[in-house]
Coordinates of C-alpha atoms and ligand atoms in Angstrom, one line a residue:
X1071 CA -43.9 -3.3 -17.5
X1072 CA -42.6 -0.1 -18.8
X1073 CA -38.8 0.5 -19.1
X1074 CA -39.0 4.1 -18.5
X1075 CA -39.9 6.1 -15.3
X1076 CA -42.8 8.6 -14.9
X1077 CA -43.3 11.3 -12.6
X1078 CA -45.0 8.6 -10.2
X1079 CA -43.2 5.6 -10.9
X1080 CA -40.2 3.2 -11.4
X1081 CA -39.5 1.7 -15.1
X1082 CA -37.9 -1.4 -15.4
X1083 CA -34.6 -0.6 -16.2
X1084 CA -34.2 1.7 -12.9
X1085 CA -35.6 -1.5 -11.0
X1086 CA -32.9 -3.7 -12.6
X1087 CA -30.9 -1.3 -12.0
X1088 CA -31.4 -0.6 -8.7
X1089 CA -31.5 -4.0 -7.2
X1090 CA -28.8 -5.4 -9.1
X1091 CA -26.7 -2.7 -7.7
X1092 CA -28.3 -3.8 -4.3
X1093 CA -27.0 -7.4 -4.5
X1094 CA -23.7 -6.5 -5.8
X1095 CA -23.1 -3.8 -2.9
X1096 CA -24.4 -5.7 0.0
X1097 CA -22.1 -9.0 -1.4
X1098 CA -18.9 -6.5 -1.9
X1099 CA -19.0 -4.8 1.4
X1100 CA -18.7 -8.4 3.0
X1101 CA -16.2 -9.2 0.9
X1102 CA -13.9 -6.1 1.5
X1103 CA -14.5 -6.8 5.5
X1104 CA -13.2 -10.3 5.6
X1105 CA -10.5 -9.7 2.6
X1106 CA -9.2 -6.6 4.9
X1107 CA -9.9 -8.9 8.0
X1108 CA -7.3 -11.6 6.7
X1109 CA -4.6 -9.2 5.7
X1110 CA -4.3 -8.4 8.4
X1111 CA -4.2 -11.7 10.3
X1112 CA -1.3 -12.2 7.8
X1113 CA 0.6 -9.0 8.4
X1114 CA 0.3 -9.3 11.8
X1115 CA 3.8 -10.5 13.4
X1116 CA 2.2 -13.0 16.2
X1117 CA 0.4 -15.4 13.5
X1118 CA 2.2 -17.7 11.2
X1119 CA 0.4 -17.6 7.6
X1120 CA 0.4 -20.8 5.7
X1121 CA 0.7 -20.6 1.5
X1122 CA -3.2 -22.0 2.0
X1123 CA -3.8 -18.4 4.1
X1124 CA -1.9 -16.2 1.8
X1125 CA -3.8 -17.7 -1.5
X1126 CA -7.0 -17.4 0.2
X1127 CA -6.8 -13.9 0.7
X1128 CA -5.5 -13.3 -2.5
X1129 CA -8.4 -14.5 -4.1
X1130 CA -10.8 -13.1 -1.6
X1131 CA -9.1 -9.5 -2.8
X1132 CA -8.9 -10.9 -6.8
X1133 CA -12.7 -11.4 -5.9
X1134 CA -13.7 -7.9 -4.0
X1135 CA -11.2 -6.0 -6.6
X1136 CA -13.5 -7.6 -10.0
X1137 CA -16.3 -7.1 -8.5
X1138 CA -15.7 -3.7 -7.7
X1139 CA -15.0 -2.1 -10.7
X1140 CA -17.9 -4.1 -12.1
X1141 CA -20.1 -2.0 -9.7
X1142 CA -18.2 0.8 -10.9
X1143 CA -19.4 0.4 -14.2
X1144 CA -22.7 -0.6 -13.3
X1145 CA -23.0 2.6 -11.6
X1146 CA -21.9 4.8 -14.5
X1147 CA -24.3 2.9 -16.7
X1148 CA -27.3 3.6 -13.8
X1149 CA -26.5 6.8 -12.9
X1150 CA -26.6 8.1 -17.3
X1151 CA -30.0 6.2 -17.3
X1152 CA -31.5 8.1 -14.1
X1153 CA -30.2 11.2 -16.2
X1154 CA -32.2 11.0 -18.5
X1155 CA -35.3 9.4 -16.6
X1156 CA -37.9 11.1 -14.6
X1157 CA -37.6 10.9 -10.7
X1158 CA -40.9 9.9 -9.3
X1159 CA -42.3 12.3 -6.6
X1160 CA -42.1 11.8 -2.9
X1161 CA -45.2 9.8 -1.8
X1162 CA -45.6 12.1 1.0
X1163 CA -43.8 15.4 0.0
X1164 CA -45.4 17.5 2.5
X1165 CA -43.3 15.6 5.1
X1166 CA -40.6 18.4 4.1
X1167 CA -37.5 16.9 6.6
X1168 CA -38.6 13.2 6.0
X1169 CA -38.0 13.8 2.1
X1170 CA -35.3 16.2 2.3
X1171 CA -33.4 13.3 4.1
X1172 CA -34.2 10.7 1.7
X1173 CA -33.2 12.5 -0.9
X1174 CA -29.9 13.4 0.8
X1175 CA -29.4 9.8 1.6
X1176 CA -30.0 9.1 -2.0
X1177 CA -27.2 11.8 -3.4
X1178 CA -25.1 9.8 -0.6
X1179 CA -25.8 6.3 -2.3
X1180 CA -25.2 7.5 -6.1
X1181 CA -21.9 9.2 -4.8
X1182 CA -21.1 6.7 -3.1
X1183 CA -21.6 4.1 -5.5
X1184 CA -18.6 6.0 -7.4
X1185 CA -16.2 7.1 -4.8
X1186 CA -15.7 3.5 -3.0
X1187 CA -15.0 1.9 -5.8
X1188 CA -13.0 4.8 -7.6
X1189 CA -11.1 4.9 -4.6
X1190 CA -10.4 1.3 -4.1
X1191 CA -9.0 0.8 -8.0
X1192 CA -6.7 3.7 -7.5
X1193 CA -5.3 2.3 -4.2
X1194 CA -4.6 -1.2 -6.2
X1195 CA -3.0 0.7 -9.1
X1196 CA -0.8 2.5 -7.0
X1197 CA 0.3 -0.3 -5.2
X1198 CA 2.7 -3.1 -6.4
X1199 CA 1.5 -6.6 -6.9
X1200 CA -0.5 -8.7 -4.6
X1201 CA -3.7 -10.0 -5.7
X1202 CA -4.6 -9.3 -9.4
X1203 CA -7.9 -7.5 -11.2
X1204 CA -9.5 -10.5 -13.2
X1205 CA -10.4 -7.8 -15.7
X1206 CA -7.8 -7.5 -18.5
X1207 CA -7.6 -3.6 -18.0
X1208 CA -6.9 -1.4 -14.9
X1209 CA -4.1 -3.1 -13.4
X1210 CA -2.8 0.5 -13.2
X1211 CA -4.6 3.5 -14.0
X1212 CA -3.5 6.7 -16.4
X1213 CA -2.0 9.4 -13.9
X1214 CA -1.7 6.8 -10.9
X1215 CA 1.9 6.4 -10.0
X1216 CA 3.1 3.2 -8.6
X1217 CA 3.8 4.9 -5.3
X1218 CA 3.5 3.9 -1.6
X1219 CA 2.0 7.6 -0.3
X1220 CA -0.5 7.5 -3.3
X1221 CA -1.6 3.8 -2.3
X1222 CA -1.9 4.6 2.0
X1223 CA -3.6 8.0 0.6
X1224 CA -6.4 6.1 -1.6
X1225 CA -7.0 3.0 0.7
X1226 CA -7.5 5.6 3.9
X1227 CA -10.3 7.4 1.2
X1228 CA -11.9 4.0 0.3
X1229 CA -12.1 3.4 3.8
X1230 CA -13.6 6.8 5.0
X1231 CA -16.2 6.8 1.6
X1232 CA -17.2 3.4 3.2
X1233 CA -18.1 4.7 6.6
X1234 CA -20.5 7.4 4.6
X1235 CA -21.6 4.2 2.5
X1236 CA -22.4 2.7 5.3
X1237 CA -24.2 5.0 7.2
X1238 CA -26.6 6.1 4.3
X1239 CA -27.3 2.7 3.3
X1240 CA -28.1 1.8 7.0
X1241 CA -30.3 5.0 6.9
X1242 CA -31.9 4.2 3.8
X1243 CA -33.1 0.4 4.3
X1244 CA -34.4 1.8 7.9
X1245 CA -36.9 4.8 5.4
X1246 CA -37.8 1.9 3.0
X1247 CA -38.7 -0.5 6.1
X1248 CA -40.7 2.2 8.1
X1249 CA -42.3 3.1 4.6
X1250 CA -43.7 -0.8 5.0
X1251 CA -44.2 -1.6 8.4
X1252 CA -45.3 1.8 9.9
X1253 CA -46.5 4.1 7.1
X1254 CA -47.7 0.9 5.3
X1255 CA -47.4 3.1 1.7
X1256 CA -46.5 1.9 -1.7
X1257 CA -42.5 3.4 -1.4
X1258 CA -41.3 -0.1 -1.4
X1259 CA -43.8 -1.4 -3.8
X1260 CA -42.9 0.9 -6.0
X1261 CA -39.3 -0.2 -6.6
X1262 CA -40.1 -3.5 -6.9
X1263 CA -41.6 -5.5 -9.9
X1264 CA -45.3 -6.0 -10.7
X1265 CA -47.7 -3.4 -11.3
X1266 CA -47.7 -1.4 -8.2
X1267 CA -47.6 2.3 -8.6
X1268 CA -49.5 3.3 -11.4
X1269 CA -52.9 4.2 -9.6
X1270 CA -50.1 6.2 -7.4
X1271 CA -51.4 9.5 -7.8
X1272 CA -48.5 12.5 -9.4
X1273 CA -47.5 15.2 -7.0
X1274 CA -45.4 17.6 -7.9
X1275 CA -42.1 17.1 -6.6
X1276 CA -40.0 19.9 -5.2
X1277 CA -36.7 20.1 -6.6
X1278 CA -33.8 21.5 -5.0
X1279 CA -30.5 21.2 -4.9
X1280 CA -30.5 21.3 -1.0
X1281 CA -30.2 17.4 -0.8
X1282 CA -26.9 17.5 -3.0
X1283 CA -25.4 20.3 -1.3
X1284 CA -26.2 18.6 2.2
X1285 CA -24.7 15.3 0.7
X1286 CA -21.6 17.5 -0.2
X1287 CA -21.3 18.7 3.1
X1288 CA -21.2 15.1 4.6
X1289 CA -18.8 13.8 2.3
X1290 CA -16.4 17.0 3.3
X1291 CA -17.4 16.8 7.2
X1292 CA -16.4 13.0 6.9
X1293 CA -12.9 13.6 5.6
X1294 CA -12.6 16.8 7.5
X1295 CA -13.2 14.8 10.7
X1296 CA -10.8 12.0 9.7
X1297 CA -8.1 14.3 9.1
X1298 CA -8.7 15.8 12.6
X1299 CA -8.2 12.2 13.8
X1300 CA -5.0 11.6 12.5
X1301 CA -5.3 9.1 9.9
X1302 CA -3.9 10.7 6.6
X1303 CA -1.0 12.1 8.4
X1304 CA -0.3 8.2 9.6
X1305 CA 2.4 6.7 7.3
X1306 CA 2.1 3.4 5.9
X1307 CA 3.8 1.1 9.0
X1308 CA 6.4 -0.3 6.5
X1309 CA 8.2 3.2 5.5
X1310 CA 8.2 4.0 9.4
X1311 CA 12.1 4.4 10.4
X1312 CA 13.4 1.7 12.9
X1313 CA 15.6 1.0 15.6
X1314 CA 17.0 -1.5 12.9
X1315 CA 18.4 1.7 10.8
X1316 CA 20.3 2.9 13.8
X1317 CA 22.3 -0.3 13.8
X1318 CA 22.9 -0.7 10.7
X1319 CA 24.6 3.1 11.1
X1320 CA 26.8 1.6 13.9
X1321 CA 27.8 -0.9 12.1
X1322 CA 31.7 -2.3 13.0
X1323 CA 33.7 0.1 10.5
X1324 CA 37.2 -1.5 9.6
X1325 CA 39.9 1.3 10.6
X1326 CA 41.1 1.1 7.5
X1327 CA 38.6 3.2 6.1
X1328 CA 40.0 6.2 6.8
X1329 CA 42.9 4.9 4.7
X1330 CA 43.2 6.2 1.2
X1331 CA 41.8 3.0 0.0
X1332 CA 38.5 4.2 1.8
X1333 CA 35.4 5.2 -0.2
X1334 CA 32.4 7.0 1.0
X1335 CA 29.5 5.5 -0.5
X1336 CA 27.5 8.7 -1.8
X1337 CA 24.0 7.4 -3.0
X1338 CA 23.1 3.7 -4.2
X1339 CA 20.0 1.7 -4.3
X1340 CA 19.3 -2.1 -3.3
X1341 CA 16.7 -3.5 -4.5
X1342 CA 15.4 -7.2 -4.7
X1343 CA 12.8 -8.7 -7.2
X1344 CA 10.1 -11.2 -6.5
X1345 CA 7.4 -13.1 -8.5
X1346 CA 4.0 -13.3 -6.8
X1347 CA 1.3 -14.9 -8.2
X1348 CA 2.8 -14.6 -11.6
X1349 CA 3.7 -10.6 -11.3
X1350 CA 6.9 -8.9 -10.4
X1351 CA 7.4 -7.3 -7.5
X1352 CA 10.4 -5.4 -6.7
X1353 CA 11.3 -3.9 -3.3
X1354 CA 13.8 -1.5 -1.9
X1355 CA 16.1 -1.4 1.1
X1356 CA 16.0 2.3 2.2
X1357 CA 18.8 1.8 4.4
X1358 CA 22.0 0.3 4.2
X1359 CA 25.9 1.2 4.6
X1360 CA 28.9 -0.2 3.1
X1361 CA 32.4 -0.1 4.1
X1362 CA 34.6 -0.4 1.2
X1363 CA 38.1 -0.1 1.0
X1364 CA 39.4 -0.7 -2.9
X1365 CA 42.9 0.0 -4.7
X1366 CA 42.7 -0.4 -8.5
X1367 CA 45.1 -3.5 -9.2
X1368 CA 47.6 -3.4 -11.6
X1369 CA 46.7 -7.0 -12.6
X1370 CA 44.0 -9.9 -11.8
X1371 CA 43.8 -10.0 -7.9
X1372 CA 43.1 -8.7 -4.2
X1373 CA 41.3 -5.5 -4.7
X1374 CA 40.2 -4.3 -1.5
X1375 CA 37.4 -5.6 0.8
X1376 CA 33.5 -4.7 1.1
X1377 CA 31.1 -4.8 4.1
X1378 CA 26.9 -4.1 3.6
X1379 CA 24.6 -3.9 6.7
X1380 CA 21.3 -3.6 5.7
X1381 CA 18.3 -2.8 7.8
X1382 CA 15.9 -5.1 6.6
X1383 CA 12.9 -3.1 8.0
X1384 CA 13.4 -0.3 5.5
X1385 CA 12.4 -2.9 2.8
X1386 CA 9.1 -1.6 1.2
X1387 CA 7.5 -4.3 -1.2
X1388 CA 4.6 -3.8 -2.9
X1389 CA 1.6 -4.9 -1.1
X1390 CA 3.5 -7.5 1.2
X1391 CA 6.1 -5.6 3.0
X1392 CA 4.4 -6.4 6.2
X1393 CA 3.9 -9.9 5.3
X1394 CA 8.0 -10.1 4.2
X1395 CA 8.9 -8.9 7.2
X1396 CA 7.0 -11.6 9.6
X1397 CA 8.5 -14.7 11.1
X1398 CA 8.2 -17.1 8.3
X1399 CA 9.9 -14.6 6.3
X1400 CA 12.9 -12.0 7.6
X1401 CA 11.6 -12.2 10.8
X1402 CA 12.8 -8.6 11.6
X1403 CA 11.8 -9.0 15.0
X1404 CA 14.6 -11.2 16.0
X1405 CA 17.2 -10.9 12.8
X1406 CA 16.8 -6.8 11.7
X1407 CA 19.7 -6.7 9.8
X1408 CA 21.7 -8.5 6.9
X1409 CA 25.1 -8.1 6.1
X1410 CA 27.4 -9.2 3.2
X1411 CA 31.1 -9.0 4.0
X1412 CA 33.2 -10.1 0.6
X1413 CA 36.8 -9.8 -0.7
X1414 CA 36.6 -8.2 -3.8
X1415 CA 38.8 -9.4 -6.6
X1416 CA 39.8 -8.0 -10.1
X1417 CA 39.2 -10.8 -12.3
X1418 CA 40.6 -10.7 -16.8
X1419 CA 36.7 -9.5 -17.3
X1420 CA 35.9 -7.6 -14.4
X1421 CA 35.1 -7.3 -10.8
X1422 CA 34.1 -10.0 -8.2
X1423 CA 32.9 -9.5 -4.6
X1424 CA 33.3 -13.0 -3.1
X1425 CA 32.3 -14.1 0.8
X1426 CA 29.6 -14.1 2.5
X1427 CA 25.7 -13.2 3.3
X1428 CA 24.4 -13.4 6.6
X1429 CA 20.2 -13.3 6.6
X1430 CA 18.5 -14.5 9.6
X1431 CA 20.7 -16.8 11.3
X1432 CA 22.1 -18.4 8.1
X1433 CA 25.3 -17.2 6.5
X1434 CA 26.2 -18.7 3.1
X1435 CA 28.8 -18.0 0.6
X1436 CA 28.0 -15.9 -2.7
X1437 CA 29.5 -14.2 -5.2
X1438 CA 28.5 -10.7 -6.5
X1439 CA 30.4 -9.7 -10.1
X1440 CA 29.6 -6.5 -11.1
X1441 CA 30.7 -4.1 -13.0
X1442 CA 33.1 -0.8 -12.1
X1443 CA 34.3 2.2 -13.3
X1444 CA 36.2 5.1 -11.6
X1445 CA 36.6 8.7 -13.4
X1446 CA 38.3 11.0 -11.1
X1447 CA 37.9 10.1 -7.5
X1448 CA 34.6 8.9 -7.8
X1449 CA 33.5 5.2 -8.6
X1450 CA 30.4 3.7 -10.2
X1451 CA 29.5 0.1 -9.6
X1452 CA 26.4 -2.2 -10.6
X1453 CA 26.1 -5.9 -9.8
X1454 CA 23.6 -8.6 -10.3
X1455 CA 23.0 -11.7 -8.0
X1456 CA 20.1 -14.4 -7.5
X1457 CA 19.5 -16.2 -4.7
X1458 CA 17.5 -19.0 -3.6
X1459 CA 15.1 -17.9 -0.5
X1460 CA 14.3 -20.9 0.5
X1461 CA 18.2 -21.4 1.4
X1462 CA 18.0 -18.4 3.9
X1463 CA 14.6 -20.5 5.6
X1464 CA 12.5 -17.6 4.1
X1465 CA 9.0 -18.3 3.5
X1466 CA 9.3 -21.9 4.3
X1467 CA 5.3 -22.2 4.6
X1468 CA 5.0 -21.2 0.9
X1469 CA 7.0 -23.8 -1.4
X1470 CA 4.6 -23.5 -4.7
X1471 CA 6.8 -21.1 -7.1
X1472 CA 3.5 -20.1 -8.4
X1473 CA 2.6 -18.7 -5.0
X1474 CA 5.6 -17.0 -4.3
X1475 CA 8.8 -17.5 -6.5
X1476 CA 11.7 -19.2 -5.2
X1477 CA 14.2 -17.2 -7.0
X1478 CA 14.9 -13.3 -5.7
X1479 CA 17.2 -11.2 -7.9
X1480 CA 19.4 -9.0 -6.4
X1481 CA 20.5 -5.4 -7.8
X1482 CA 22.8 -2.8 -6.4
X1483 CA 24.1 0.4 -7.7
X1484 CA 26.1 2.8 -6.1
X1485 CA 28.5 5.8 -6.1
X1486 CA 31.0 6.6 -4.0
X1487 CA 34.0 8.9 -3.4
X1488 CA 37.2 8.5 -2.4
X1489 CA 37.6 9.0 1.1
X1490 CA 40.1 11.9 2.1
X1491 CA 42.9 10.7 3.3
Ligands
HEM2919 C1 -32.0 -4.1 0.8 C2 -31.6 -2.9 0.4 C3 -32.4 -1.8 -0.2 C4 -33.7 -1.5 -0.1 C5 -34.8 -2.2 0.7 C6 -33.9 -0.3 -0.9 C7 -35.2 0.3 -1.1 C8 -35.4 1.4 -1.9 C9 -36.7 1.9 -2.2 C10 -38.0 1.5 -1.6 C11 -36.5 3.0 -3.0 C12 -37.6 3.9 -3.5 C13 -37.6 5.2 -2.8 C14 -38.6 6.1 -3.3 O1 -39.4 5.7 -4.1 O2 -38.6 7.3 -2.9 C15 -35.1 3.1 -3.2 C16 -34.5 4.0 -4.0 C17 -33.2 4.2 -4.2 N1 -32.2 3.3 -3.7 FE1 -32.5 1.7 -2.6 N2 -32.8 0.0 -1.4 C18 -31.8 -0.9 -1.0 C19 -30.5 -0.8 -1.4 C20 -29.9 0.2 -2.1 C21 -28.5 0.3 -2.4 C22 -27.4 -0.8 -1.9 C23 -28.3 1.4 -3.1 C24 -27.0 2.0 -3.6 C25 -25.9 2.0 -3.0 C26 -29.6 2.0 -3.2 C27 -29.8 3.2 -3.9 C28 -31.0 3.8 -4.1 C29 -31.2 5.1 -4.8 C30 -30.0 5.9 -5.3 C31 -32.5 5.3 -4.9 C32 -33.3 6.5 -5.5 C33 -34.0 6.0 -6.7 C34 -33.2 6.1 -8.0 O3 -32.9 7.2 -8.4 O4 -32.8 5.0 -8.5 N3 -30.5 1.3 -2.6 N4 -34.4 2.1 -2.6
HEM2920 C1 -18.6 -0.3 -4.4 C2 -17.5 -1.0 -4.4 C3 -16.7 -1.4 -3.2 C4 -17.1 -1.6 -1.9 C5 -18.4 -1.4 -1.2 C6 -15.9 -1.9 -1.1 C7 -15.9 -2.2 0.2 C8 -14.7 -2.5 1.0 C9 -14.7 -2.8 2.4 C10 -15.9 -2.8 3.3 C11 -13.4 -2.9 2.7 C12 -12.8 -3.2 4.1 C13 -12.4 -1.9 4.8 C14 -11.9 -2.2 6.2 O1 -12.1 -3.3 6.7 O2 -11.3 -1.2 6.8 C15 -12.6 -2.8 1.5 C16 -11.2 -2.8 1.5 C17 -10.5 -2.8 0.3 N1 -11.0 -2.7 -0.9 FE1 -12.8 -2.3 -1.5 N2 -14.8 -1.9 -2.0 C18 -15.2 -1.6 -3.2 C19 -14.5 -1.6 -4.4 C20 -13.1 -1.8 -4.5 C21 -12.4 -1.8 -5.7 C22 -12.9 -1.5 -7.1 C23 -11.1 -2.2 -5.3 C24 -9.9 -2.3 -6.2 C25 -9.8 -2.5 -7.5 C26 -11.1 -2.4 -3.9 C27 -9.9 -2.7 -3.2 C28 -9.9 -2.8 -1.8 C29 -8.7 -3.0 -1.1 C30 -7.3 -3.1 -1.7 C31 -9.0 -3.0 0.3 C32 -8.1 -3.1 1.5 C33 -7.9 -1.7 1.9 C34 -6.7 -1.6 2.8 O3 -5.6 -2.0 2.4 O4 -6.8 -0.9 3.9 N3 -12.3 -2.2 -3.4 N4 -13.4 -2.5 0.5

């Protein structure tokens, strides 16, 4: 069989080509349905995941994410070769809109064959951790920030390039099945293997660019008509702001704030870090408030006191933050905040914040040292702490440290000023 197309025919290669993208396609589209289908099962609130659940999806996605930028370069590698190819002539060209479709249909599939999977590899490069590429590249991508807008941006364009893939392919198998069963023509013989199409006789084949331009036009009318619906200006559900921030703002203040031993806590971050699946995932608490009161000592001793209510629905992490914040994990419907209340304490090396942190419905003692310095009236602190979830009844289901680490490290840094008196 020949390898290289004629004005009448397939070649090999575009055969190969063209049903090994086929197979890979129609197995990934499956595979993205029921990966995207169990995510959700997991984020959802109402259904308890088991370690069993959260592996299987993971490797459903490891599969669906491989695969896909296999496809990706499968494509690149079919769509250079198709450059440089003849494209065999309609069979029955004089059907002017017939053809003018297919061809359409076909910009569609060639687009689309870059733009899903494009699209789904930026999504997973801008989001942190969750279920892996098995490829030793493209974890993240040049340009692609890890950032949670770029991430809800790209998965709402794989999605919407998927509804165009979808259509088109459904449109295409429909021409190649009326080719056989009602035209009965050689349009289907001709893609596949044997011998077929050579006594095919060579018509001229029109060529315009009208096809491309009408496949532009879809792609823009698709994202045109999903930003009339709403869905990019629909923020991620995480980063939504909660009833849960509101308390945390009301939290009890102790009257001696107002004190001079007061600080007003001007910016800080809280962040915890996780290992999933072997990768580090760190999160961030966008809202919290401290109470601190704190007098320098002259030596080793009471300092002043510290009080942190943290909304635990303004943690964002990674891939999971829905999954974190379900009932085997913070349960933020029934416990949505935390809160650490300590003693601090000047201690010959440094600083110590020593009582207690309530998450869930357990409080336990810990002890936050950290380190301080105060220039002016304003004071700079940054402390360190690990904890052990599995002491705060947090992801109980999952107990394999390979899963899901047991260990979460705790960071804060913050700055505040002295409160007027
Ligand atoms: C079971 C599924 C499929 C069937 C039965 C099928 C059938 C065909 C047939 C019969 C042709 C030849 C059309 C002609 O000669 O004018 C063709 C061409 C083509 N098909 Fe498919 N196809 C299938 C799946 C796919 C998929 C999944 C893609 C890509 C996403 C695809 C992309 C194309 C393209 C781009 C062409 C134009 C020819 C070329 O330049 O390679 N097809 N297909
Ligand atoms: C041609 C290749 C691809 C096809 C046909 C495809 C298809 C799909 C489908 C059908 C879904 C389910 C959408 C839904 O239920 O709303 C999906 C979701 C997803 N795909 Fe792909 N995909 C491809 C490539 C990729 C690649 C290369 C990656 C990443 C490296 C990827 C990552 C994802 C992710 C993360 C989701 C979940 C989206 C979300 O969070 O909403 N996909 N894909």
């Amino acid at each position: 069989m020949p390898l290289h197309n004629t004005s009448n025919r397939y070649g090999a290669v575009s055969k190969v080509f063209h049903w090994l993208t086929a197979l890979l396609i129609l197995t990934e589209i499956p595979l993205g349905l029921i990966a995207n289908g169990m995510a959700q099962d997991l984020n959802s609130p109402g259904i308890v995941s088991t370690q069993a659940d959260i592996q299987r999806t993971a490797l459903l996605f490891s599969i669906h994410k491989t695969t896909g930028v296999l496809i990706f370069f499968v494509a690149l590698a079919r769509i250079l070769w198709a450059l440089t190819q003849d494209k065999p002539a309609p069979l029955h060209p004089e059907r002017r809109l017939e053809t003018f479709l297919a061809e359409t249909v076909h910009w569609l599939l060639y687009g689309s064959l870059v733009l899903v999977p494009l699209t789904g590899w930026i999504h997973h490069a801008a989001t942190v951790g969750f279920a892996p590429i098995w490829w030793s590249f493209g974890q993240s991508l040049p340009l692609v920030p890890k950032d949670e807008t770029v991430s809800h941006l790209f998965a709402t364009l794989h999605v919407i390039f998927i509804y165009v893939l979808l259509v088109a392919l459904a449109l295409h198998v429909a021409g190649a099945i009326k080719h056989q069963i009602i035209d009965r023509d050689a349009t289907l013989r001709r893609m596949w293997f044997g011998g077929h199409g050579t006594d095919l006789p060579a018509k001229a084949a029109p060529h315009t660019a009208l096809p491309a331009v009408a496949a532009l036009i879809v792609w823009a009318a698709a994202l045109g008509f999903a930003a009339l619906s709403g869905v990019f200006a629909s923020e991620p559900t995480a980063s939504e702001p909660t009833a849960a921030a509101a308390d945390s703002a009301s939290a009890p203040a102790d009257p001696d704030d107002t004190a001079s031993a007061g600080w007003q806590v001007d910016e800080g971050t809280l962040n915890i870090t996780i290992t999933q699946m072997g990768s580090t995932v760190t999160g961030t608490f966008a809202d919290w408030t401290a109470d601190i009161t704190f007098e320098e000592p002259a030596a080793p001793g009471p300092a002043g006191t510290v009080d942190v209510t943290i909304a635990i629905p303004s943690l964002t992490l990674g891939g999971v933050t829905q999954q974190a914040m379900g009932p085997d994990f913070f349960d933020v419907e029934n416990f949505p905040t935390a809160r650490f209340e300590a003693e601090i304490e000047k201690t010959t090396d440094g600083y110590v914040a020593t009582g207690t942190l309530t998450i869930r419905d357990t409080t336990l003692p810990v002890t936050l040292p950290f380190d301080l310095t105060i220039q002016d009236q304003t004071a700079t602190m940054t402390g360190t702490l690990q904890l052990q979830r599995l002491d705060y009844q947090i992801g109980q289901s999952v107990t394999d440290p390979a899963s899901l680490g047991l260990d979460v490290d705790v960071d804060v840094a913050l700055t505040a000023t002295r409160a007027r008196k």
